[in-house]
Amino acid sequence: MTAAAHPAGLRRRLALAALATPLALPALAQPAGAGDNGLVTLPSAHALRPTLDRFGAAVRAAGWKVFAEIDHAAAARDAGLPLRGRTVVLFGNPAAGTPGMAANPTLALDLPMRVLVWEDDQGGVHITRSTGADLASRVFARHGATIPPEGQRGTEALLDRLARQAAQ
């Protein structure tokens, strides 16, 4: 029986095609402050692993904690697929995040915070992060948490400092 003759097989193929299509598009680096998608991308002067190590050191120096790294390229290799470096770093401040999660339990879906350290097709390394305003309006707001403007500015300043320390 062909996929066209078997509805479940056709649905499965269409679902896989839908998932694969956006992944096939090239990654576009966005300079710091460009666009209004809530993301800031900085080029790093270092290779992927040193950038990750520098970011982790900056987080710890700020008194925060690195919870985990998710290495998407390693997972792709394990699946027999090629993927340039794509590592998500999960980090946060339990003293700051715990009260928010206690008041708004679903906030735990989006915390800890994260950055992406990734390689472009030319081998350049970049750090992409959310802005303080994006985190307040997109992440915290959906969980019923309000971040005042001064809190957004403080988050933005911290994230900018951490990313710059890793990239420079």
mmCIF file of the C-alpha atoms, coordinates in Angstrom:
data_MODEL
# 
_entry.id   MODEL 
# 
loop_
_atom_site.group_PDB 
_atom_site.id 
_atom_site.type_symbol 
_atom_site.label_atom_id 
_atom_site.label_alt_id 
_atom_site.label_comp_id 
_atom_site.label_asym_id 
_atom_site.label_entity_id 
_atom_site.label_seq_id 
_atom_site.pdbx_PDB_ins_code 
_atom_site.Cartn_x 
_atom_site.Cartn_y 
_atom_site.Cartn_z 
_atom_site.occupancy 
_atom_site.B_iso_or_equiv 
_atom_site.pdbx_formal_charge 
_atom_site.auth_seq_id 
_atom_site.auth_comp_id 
_atom_site.auth_asym_id 
_atom_site.auth_atom_id 
_atom_site.pdbx_PDB_model_num 
ATOM 1   C CA . MET A 1 1   ? 0.000  0.000  0.000  1.00 0.00 ? 1   MET A CA 1 
ATOM 2   C CA . THR A 1 2   ? 1.448  3.423  -0.916 1.00 0.00 ? 2   THR A CA 1 
ATOM 3   C CA . ALA A 1 3   ? 1.501  6.450  1.358  1.00 0.00 ? 3   ALA A CA 1 
ATOM 4   C CA . ALA A 1 4   ? -1.193 8.054  -0.795 1.00 0.00 ? 4   ALA A CA 1 
ATOM 5   C CA . ALA A 1 5   ? -3.419 5.005  -0.336 1.00 0.00 ? 5   ALA A CA 1 
ATOM 6   C CA . HIS A 1 6   ? -2.778 4.858  3.407  1.00 0.00 ? 6   HIS A CA 1 
ATOM 7   C CA . PRO A 1 7   ? -4.004 8.027  5.196  1.00 0.00 ? 7   PRO A CA 1 
ATOM 8   C CA . ALA A 1 8   ? -1.833 7.522  8.295  1.00 0.00 ? 8   ALA A CA 1 
ATOM 9   C CA . GLY A 1 9   ? 1.310  7.156  6.142  1.00 0.00 ? 9   GLY A CA 1 
ATOM 10  C CA . LEU A 1 10  ? 0.427  10.275 4.173  1.00 0.00 ? 10  LEU A CA 1 
ATOM 11  C CA . ARG A 1 11  ? -0.212 12.269 7.354  1.00 0.00 ? 11  ARG A CA 1 
ATOM 12  C CA . ARG A 1 12  ? 3.120  11.092 8.771  1.00 0.00 ? 12  ARG A CA 1 
ATOM 13  C CA . ARG A 1 13  ? 4.998  12.136 5.595  1.00 0.00 ? 13  ARG A CA 1 
ATOM 14  C CA . LEU A 1 14  ? 3.282  15.533 5.542  1.00 0.00 ? 14  LEU A CA 1 
ATOM 15  C CA . ALA A 1 15  ? 4.081  16.088 9.208  1.00 0.00 ? 15  ALA A CA 1 
ATOM 16  C CA . LEU A 1 16  ? 7.747  15.190 8.656  1.00 0.00 ? 16  LEU A CA 1 
ATOM 17  C CA . ALA A 1 17  ? 7.921  17.477 5.614  1.00 0.00 ? 17  ALA A CA 1 
ATOM 18  C CA . ALA A 1 18  ? 6.389  20.330 7.600  1.00 0.00 ? 18  ALA A CA 1 
ATOM 19  C CA . LEU A 1 19  ? 8.939  19.850 10.380 1.00 0.00 ? 19  LEU A CA 1 
ATOM 20  C CA . ALA A 1 20  ? 11.902 19.604 8.011  1.00 0.00 ? 20  ALA A CA 1 
ATOM 21  C CA . THR A 1 21  ? 11.033 22.583 5.795  1.00 0.00 ? 21  THR A CA 1 
ATOM 22  C CA . PRO A 1 22  ? 11.749 25.384 8.293  1.00 0.00 ? 22  PRO A CA 1 
ATOM 23  C CA . LEU A 1 23  ? 14.913 23.618 9.415  1.00 0.00 ? 23  LEU A CA 1 
ATOM 24  C CA . ALA A 1 24  ? 16.259 23.700 5.871  1.00 0.00 ? 24  ALA A CA 1 
ATOM 25  C CA . LEU A 1 25  ? 16.255 27.510 5.746  1.00 0.00 ? 25  LEU A CA 1 
ATOM 26  C CA . PRO A 1 26  ? 19.636 29.196 6.259  1.00 0.00 ? 26  PRO A CA 1 
ATOM 27  C CA . ALA A 1 27  ? 20.332 30.803 9.620  1.00 0.00 ? 27  ALA A CA 1 
ATOM 28  C CA . LEU A 1 28  ? 20.557 34.578 9.420  1.00 0.00 ? 28  LEU A CA 1 
ATOM 29  C CA . ALA A 1 29  ? 22.730 36.416 11.909 1.00 0.00 ? 29  ALA A CA 1 
ATOM 30  C CA . GLN A 1 30  ? 21.281 39.658 13.156 1.00 0.00 ? 30  GLN A CA 1 
ATOM 31  C CA . PRO A 1 31  ? 23.551 42.399 14.407 1.00 0.00 ? 31  PRO A CA 1 
ATOM 32  C CA . ALA A 1 32  ? 23.134 43.618 17.970 1.00 0.00 ? 32  ALA A CA 1 
ATOM 33  C CA . GLY A 1 33  ? 20.033 45.749 18.332 1.00 0.00 ? 33  GLY A CA 1 
ATOM 34  C CA . ALA A 1 34  ? 18.775 45.080 14.810 1.00 0.00 ? 34  ALA A CA 1 
ATOM 35  C CA . GLY A 1 35  ? 15.185 44.134 14.097 1.00 0.00 ? 35  GLY A CA 1 
ATOM 36  C CA . ASP A 1 36  ? 12.268 43.907 16.455 1.00 0.00 ? 36  ASP A CA 1 
ATOM 37  C CA . ASN A 1 37  ? 12.051 40.142 16.907 1.00 0.00 ? 37  ASN A CA 1 
ATOM 38  C CA . GLY A 1 38  ? 13.289 40.331 20.495 1.00 0.00 ? 38  GLY A CA 1 
ATOM 39  C CA . LEU A 1 39  ? 16.641 38.734 19.682 1.00 0.00 ? 39  LEU A CA 1 
ATOM 40  C CA . VAL A 1 40  ? 20.149 40.177 19.740 1.00 0.00 ? 40  VAL A CA 1 
ATOM 41  C CA . THR A 1 41  ? 23.031 38.381 18.033 1.00 0.00 ? 41  THR A CA 1 
ATOM 42  C CA . LEU A 1 42  ? 26.678 39.215 18.708 1.00 0.00 ? 42  LEU A CA 1 
ATOM 43  C CA . PRO A 1 43  ? 29.642 37.789 16.814 1.00 0.00 ? 43  PRO A CA 1 
ATOM 44  C CA . SER A 1 44  ? 32.209 36.078 19.012 1.00 0.00 ? 44  SER A CA 1 
ATOM 45  C CA . ALA A 1 45  ? 35.954 36.521 18.660 1.00 0.00 ? 45  ALA A CA 1 
ATOM 46  C CA . HIS A 1 46  ? 36.358 32.918 19.848 1.00 0.00 ? 46  HIS A CA 1 
ATOM 47  C CA . ALA A 1 47  ? 35.584 29.389 18.704 1.00 0.00 ? 47  ALA A CA 1 
ATOM 48  C CA . LEU A 1 48  ? 32.442 27.656 19.949 1.00 0.00 ? 48  LEU A CA 1 
ATOM 49  C CA . ARG A 1 49  ? 33.801 25.873 23.048 1.00 0.00 ? 49  ARG A CA 1 
ATOM 50  C CA . PRO A 1 50  ? 35.806 28.859 24.313 1.00 0.00 ? 50  PRO A CA 1 
ATOM 51  C CA . THR A 1 51  ? 32.754 31.098 23.811 1.00 0.00 ? 51  THR A CA 1 
ATOM 52  C CA . LEU A 1 52  ? 30.639 28.666 25.837 1.00 0.00 ? 52  LEU A CA 1 
ATOM 53  C CA . ASP A 1 53  ? 33.288 28.500 28.556 1.00 0.00 ? 53  ASP A CA 1 
ATOM 54  C CA . ARG A 1 54  ? 33.591 32.291 28.668 1.00 0.00 ? 54  ARG A CA 1 
ATOM 55  C CA . PHE A 1 55  ? 29.811 32.659 28.902 1.00 0.00 ? 55  PHE A CA 1 
ATOM 56  C CA . GLY A 1 56  ? 29.665 30.157 31.761 1.00 0.00 ? 56  GLY A CA 1 
ATOM 57  C CA . ALA A 1 57  ? 32.459 31.986 33.584 1.00 0.00 ? 57  ALA A CA 1 
ATOM 58  C CA . ALA A 1 58  ? 30.647 35.324 33.148 1.00 0.00 ? 58  ALA A CA 1 
ATOM 59  C CA . VAL A 1 59  ? 27.411 33.817 34.510 1.00 0.00 ? 59  VAL A CA 1 
ATOM 60  C CA . ARG A 1 60  ? 29.179 32.386 37.562 1.00 0.00 ? 60  ARG A CA 1 
ATOM 61  C CA . ALA A 1 61  ? 31.088 35.651 38.153 1.00 0.00 ? 61  ALA A CA 1 
ATOM 62  C CA . ALA A 1 62  ? 27.715 37.431 38.264 1.00 0.00 ? 62  ALA A CA 1 
ATOM 63  C CA . GLY A 1 63  ? 26.653 35.047 41.050 1.00 0.00 ? 63  GLY A CA 1 
ATOM 64  C CA . TRP A 1 64  ? 24.315 33.096 38.802 1.00 0.00 ? 64  TRP A CA 1 
ATOM 65  C CA . LYS A 1 65  ? 24.280 29.404 37.910 1.00 0.00 ? 65  LYS A CA 1 
ATOM 66  C CA . VAL A 1 66  ? 24.731 27.483 34.646 1.00 0.00 ? 66  VAL A CA 1 
ATOM 67  C CA . PHE A 1 67  ? 22.200 24.666 34.828 1.00 0.00 ? 67  PHE A CA 1 
ATOM 68  C CA . ALA A 1 68  ? 22.918 22.850 31.557 1.00 0.00 ? 68  ALA A CA 1 
ATOM 69  C CA . GLU A 1 69  ? 24.135 22.954 27.993 1.00 0.00 ? 69  GLU A CA 1 
ATOM 70  C CA . ILE A 1 70  ? 22.076 21.397 25.229 1.00 0.00 ? 70  ILE A CA 1 
ATOM 71  C CA . ASP A 1 71  ? 24.337 20.415 22.339 1.00 0.00 ? 71  ASP A CA 1 
ATOM 72  C CA . HIS A 1 72  ? 22.051 20.130 19.310 1.00 0.00 ? 72  HIS A CA 1 
ATOM 73  C CA . ALA A 1 73  ? 24.972 19.340 16.981 1.00 0.00 ? 73  ALA A CA 1 
ATOM 74  C CA . ALA A 1 74  ? 25.947 16.323 19.098 1.00 0.00 ? 74  ALA A CA 1 
ATOM 75  C CA . ALA A 1 75  ? 22.345 15.108 19.062 1.00 0.00 ? 75  ALA A CA 1 
ATOM 76  C CA . ALA A 1 76  ? 22.272 15.526 15.287 1.00 0.00 ? 76  ALA A CA 1 
ATOM 77  C CA . ARG A 1 77  ? 25.528 13.551 14.935 1.00 0.00 ? 77  ARG A CA 1 
ATOM 78  C CA . ASP A 1 78  ? 24.031 10.783 17.091 1.00 0.00 ? 78  ASP A CA 1 
ATOM 79  C CA . ALA A 1 79  ? 21.108 10.684 14.646 1.00 0.00 ? 79  ALA A CA 1 
ATOM 80  C CA . GLY A 1 80  ? 23.510 10.550 11.689 1.00 0.00 ? 80  GLY A CA 1 
ATOM 81  C CA . LEU A 1 81  ? 22.755 14.115 10.593 1.00 0.00 ? 81  LEU A CA 1 
ATOM 82  C CA . PRO A 1 82  ? 25.123 17.037 9.995  1.00 0.00 ? 82  PRO A CA 1 
ATOM 83  C CA . LEU A 1 83  ? 24.619 20.255 11.953 1.00 0.00 ? 83  LEU A CA 1 
ATOM 84  C CA . ARG A 1 84  ? 27.006 23.105 12.674 1.00 0.00 ? 84  ARG A CA 1 
ATOM 85  C CA . GLY A 1 85  ? 27.529 23.994 16.318 1.00 0.00 ? 85  GLY A CA 1 
ATOM 86  C CA . ARG A 1 86  ? 24.286 24.896 18.089 1.00 0.00 ? 86  ARG A CA 1 
ATOM 87  C CA . THR A 1 87  ? 24.491 24.870 21.891 1.00 0.00 ? 87  THR A CA 1 
ATOM 88  C CA . VAL A 1 88  ? 21.835 26.306 24.179 1.00 0.00 ? 88  VAL A CA 1 
ATOM 89  C CA . VAL A 1 89  ? 23.039 27.351 27.630 1.00 0.00 ? 89  VAL A CA 1 
ATOM 90  C CA . LEU A 1 90  ? 20.418 27.285 30.407 1.00 0.00 ? 90  LEU A CA 1 
ATOM 91  C CA . PHE A 1 91  ? 21.305 29.681 33.214 1.00 0.00 ? 91  PHE A CA 1 
ATOM 92  C CA . GLY A 1 92  ? 19.663 31.671 35.944 1.00 0.00 ? 92  GLY A CA 1 
ATOM 93  C CA . ASN A 1 93  ? 19.538 32.932 39.483 1.00 0.00 ? 93  ASN A CA 1 
ATOM 94  C CA . PRO A 1 94  ? 17.536 30.603 41.756 1.00 0.00 ? 94  PRO A CA 1 
ATOM 95  C CA . ALA A 1 95  ? 17.171 33.363 44.369 1.00 0.00 ? 95  ALA A CA 1 
ATOM 96  C CA . ALA A 1 96  ? 15.478 35.572 41.774 1.00 0.00 ? 96  ALA A CA 1 
ATOM 97  C CA . GLY A 1 97  ? 13.553 32.940 39.804 1.00 0.00 ? 97  GLY A CA 1 
ATOM 98  C CA . THR A 1 98  ? 12.151 30.836 42.630 1.00 0.00 ? 98  THR A CA 1 
ATOM 99  C CA . PRO A 1 99  ? 9.704  33.462 43.988 1.00 0.00 ? 99  PRO A CA 1 
ATOM 100 C CA . GLY A 1 100 ? 8.323  33.993 40.475 1.00 0.00 ? 100 GLY A CA 1 
ATOM 101 C CA . MET A 1 101 ? 7.857  30.260 39.955 1.00 0.00 ? 101 MET A CA 1 
ATOM 102 C CA . ALA A 1 102 ? 6.247  29.928 43.398 1.00 0.00 ? 102 ALA A CA 1 
ATOM 103 C CA . ALA A 1 103 ? 3.699  32.612 42.474 1.00 0.00 ? 103 ALA A CA 1 
ATOM 104 C CA . ASN A 1 104 ? 3.306  31.509 38.840 1.00 0.00 ? 104 ASN A CA 1 
ATOM 105 C CA . PRO A 1 105 ? 4.083  27.759 38.573 1.00 0.00 ? 105 PRO A CA 1 
ATOM 106 C CA . THR A 1 106 ? 3.921  27.694 34.753 1.00 0.00 ? 106 THR A CA 1 
ATOM 107 C CA . LEU A 1 107 ? 6.861  30.115 34.627 1.00 0.00 ? 107 LEU A CA 1 
ATOM 108 C CA . ALA A 1 108 ? 9.008  27.016 35.190 1.00 0.00 ? 108 ALA A CA 1 
ATOM 109 C CA . LEU A 1 109 ? 8.314  26.116 31.532 1.00 0.00 ? 109 LEU A CA 1 
ATOM 110 C CA . ASP A 1 110 ? 10.357 29.118 30.388 1.00 0.00 ? 110 ASP A CA 1 
ATOM 111 C CA . LEU A 1 111 ? 12.958 29.404 33.125 1.00 0.00 ? 111 LEU A CA 1 
ATOM 112 C CA . PRO A 1 112 ? 15.867 29.206 33.421 1.00 0.00 ? 112 PRO A CA 1 
ATOM 113 C CA . MET A 1 113 ? 16.929 31.779 30.855 1.00 0.00 ? 113 MET A CA 1 
ATOM 114 C CA . ARG A 1 114 ? 18.917 30.690 27.832 1.00 0.00 ? 114 ARG A CA 1 
ATOM 115 C CA . VAL A 1 115 ? 21.306 31.814 25.154 1.00 0.00 ? 115 VAL A CA 1 
ATOM 116 C CA . LEU A 1 116 ? 22.298 30.104 21.933 1.00 0.00 ? 116 LEU A CA 1 
ATOM 117 C CA . VAL A 1 117 ? 25.937 29.863 20.898 1.00 0.00 ? 117 VAL A CA 1 
ATOM 118 C CA . TRP A 1 118 ? 26.131 28.824 17.269 1.00 0.00 ? 118 TRP A CA 1 
ATOM 119 C CA . GLU A 1 119 ? 28.351 28.559 14.198 1.00 0.00 ? 119 GLU A CA 1 
ATOM 120 C CA . ASP A 1 120 ? 27.440 30.036 10.830 1.00 0.00 ? 120 ASP A CA 1 
ATOM 121 C CA . ASP A 1 121 ? 28.247 28.439 7.463  1.00 0.00 ? 121 ASP A CA 1 
ATOM 122 C CA . GLN A 1 122 ? 31.602 30.238 7.326  1.00 0.00 ? 122 GLN A CA 1 
ATOM 123 C CA . GLY A 1 123 ? 32.646 28.952 10.761 1.00 0.00 ? 123 GLY A CA 1 
ATOM 124 C CA . GLY A 1 124 ? 31.981 32.216 12.591 1.00 0.00 ? 124 GLY A CA 1 
ATOM 125 C CA . VAL A 1 125 ? 30.586 31.890 16.101 1.00 0.00 ? 125 VAL A CA 1 
ATOM 126 C CA . HIS A 1 126 ? 27.686 33.953 17.413 1.00 0.00 ? 126 HIS A CA 1 
ATOM 127 C CA . ILE A 1 127 ? 25.739 34.403 20.636 1.00 0.00 ? 127 ILE A CA 1 
ATOM 128 C CA . THR A 1 128 ? 21.999 34.974 20.316 1.00 0.00 ? 128 THR A CA 1 
ATOM 129 C CA . ARG A 1 129 ? 19.893 36.027 23.284 1.00 0.00 ? 129 ARG A CA 1 
ATOM 130 C CA . SER A 1 130 ? 16.503 37.515 24.042 1.00 0.00 ? 130 SER A CA 1 
ATOM 131 C CA . THR A 1 131 ? 16.190 41.154 25.025 1.00 0.00 ? 131 THR A CA 1 
ATOM 132 C CA . GLY A 1 132 ? 14.979 42.209 28.449 1.00 0.00 ? 132 GLY A CA 1 
ATOM 133 C CA . ALA A 1 133 ? 11.818 43.676 26.889 1.00 0.00 ? 133 ALA A CA 1 
ATOM 134 C CA . ASP A 1 134 ? 11.146 40.450 24.962 1.00 0.00 ? 134 ASP A CA 1 
ATOM 135 C CA . LEU A 1 135 ? 11.497 38.330 28.084 1.00 0.00 ? 135 LEU A CA 1 
ATOM 136 C CA . ALA A 1 136 ? 9.060  40.612 29.926 1.00 0.00 ? 136 ALA A CA 1 
ATOM 137 C CA . SER A 1 137 ? 6.450  40.856 27.161 1.00 0.00 ? 137 SER A CA 1 
ATOM 138 C CA . ARG A 1 138 ? 6.640  37.386 25.642 1.00 0.00 ? 138 ARG A CA 1 
ATOM 139 C CA . VAL A 1 139 ? 7.827  35.063 28.397 1.00 0.00 ? 139 VAL A CA 1 
ATOM 140 C CA . PHE A 1 140 ? 6.879  36.473 31.775 1.00 0.00 ? 140 PHE A CA 1 
ATOM 141 C CA . ALA A 1 141 ? 3.610  38.090 30.649 1.00 0.00 ? 141 ALA A CA 1 
ATOM 142 C CA . ARG A 1 142 ? 2.206  34.806 29.339 1.00 0.00 ? 142 ARG A CA 1 
ATOM 143 C CA . HIS A 1 143 ? 2.547  33.414 32.853 1.00 0.00 ? 143 HIS A CA 1 
ATOM 144 C CA . GLY A 1 144 ? 0.851  36.393 34.487 1.00 0.00 ? 144 GLY A CA 1 
ATOM 145 C CA . ALA A 1 145 ? 4.082  37.957 35.762 1.00 0.00 ? 145 ALA A CA 1 
ATOM 146 C CA . THR A 1 146 ? 4.692  41.661 35.221 1.00 0.00 ? 146 THR A CA 1 
ATOM 147 C CA . ILE A 1 147 ? 8.237  42.970 34.899 1.00 0.00 ? 147 ILE A CA 1 
ATOM 148 C CA . PRO A 1 148 ? 8.431  46.757 35.407 1.00 0.00 ? 148 PRO A CA 1 
ATOM 149 C CA . PRO A 1 149 ? 10.506 48.858 32.974 1.00 0.00 ? 149 PRO A CA 1 
ATOM 150 C CA . GLU A 1 150 ? 13.425 49.167 35.425 1.00 0.00 ? 150 GLU A CA 1 
ATOM 151 C CA . GLY A 1 151 ? 13.484 45.363 35.757 1.00 0.00 ? 151 GLY A CA 1 
ATOM 152 C CA . GLN A 1 152 ? 13.502 45.003 31.979 1.00 0.00 ? 152 GLN A CA 1 
ATOM 153 C CA . ARG A 1 153 ? 16.413 47.453 31.717 1.00 0.00 ? 153 ARG A CA 1 
ATOM 154 C CA . GLY A 1 154 ? 18.321 45.599 34.442 1.00 0.00 ? 154 GLY A CA 1 
ATOM 155 C CA . THR A 1 155 ? 17.781 42.255 32.693 1.00 0.00 ? 155 THR A CA 1 
ATOM 156 C CA . GLU A 1 156 ? 18.872 43.772 29.372 1.00 0.00 ? 156 GLU A CA 1 
ATOM 157 C CA . ALA A 1 157 ? 22.038 45.219 30.917 1.00 0.00 ? 157 ALA A CA 1 
ATOM 158 C CA . LEU A 1 158 ? 22.951 41.913 32.561 1.00 0.00 ? 158 LEU A CA 1 
ATOM 159 C CA . LEU A 1 159 ? 22.331 39.819 29.439 1.00 0.00 ? 159 LEU A CA 1 
ATOM 160 C CA . ASP A 1 160 ? 24.273 42.293 27.311 1.00 0.00 ? 160 ASP A CA 1 
ATOM 161 C CA . ARG A 1 161 ? 27.215 42.209 29.740 1.00 0.00 ? 161 ARG A CA 1 
ATOM 162 C CA . LEU A 1 162 ? 27.281 38.393 29.905 1.00 0.00 ? 162 LEU A CA 1 
ATOM 163 C CA . ALA A 1 163 ? 27.139 38.008 26.116 1.00 0.00 ? 163 ALA A CA 1 
ATOM 164 C CA . ARG A 1 164 ? 29.827 40.656 25.553 1.00 0.00 ? 164 ARG A CA 1 
ATOM 165 C CA . GLN A 1 165 ? 32.124 39.071 28.136 1.00 0.00 ? 165 GLN A CA 1 
ATOM 166 C CA . ALA A 1 166 ? 31.807 35.763 26.296 1.00 0.00 ? 166 ALA A CA 1 
ATOM 167 C CA . ALA A 1 167 ? 32.209 37.244 22.820 1.00 0.00 ? 167 ALA A CA 1 
ATOM 168 C CA . GLN A 1 168 ? 35.125 39.652 23.331 1.00 0.00 ? 168 GLN A CA 1 
# 
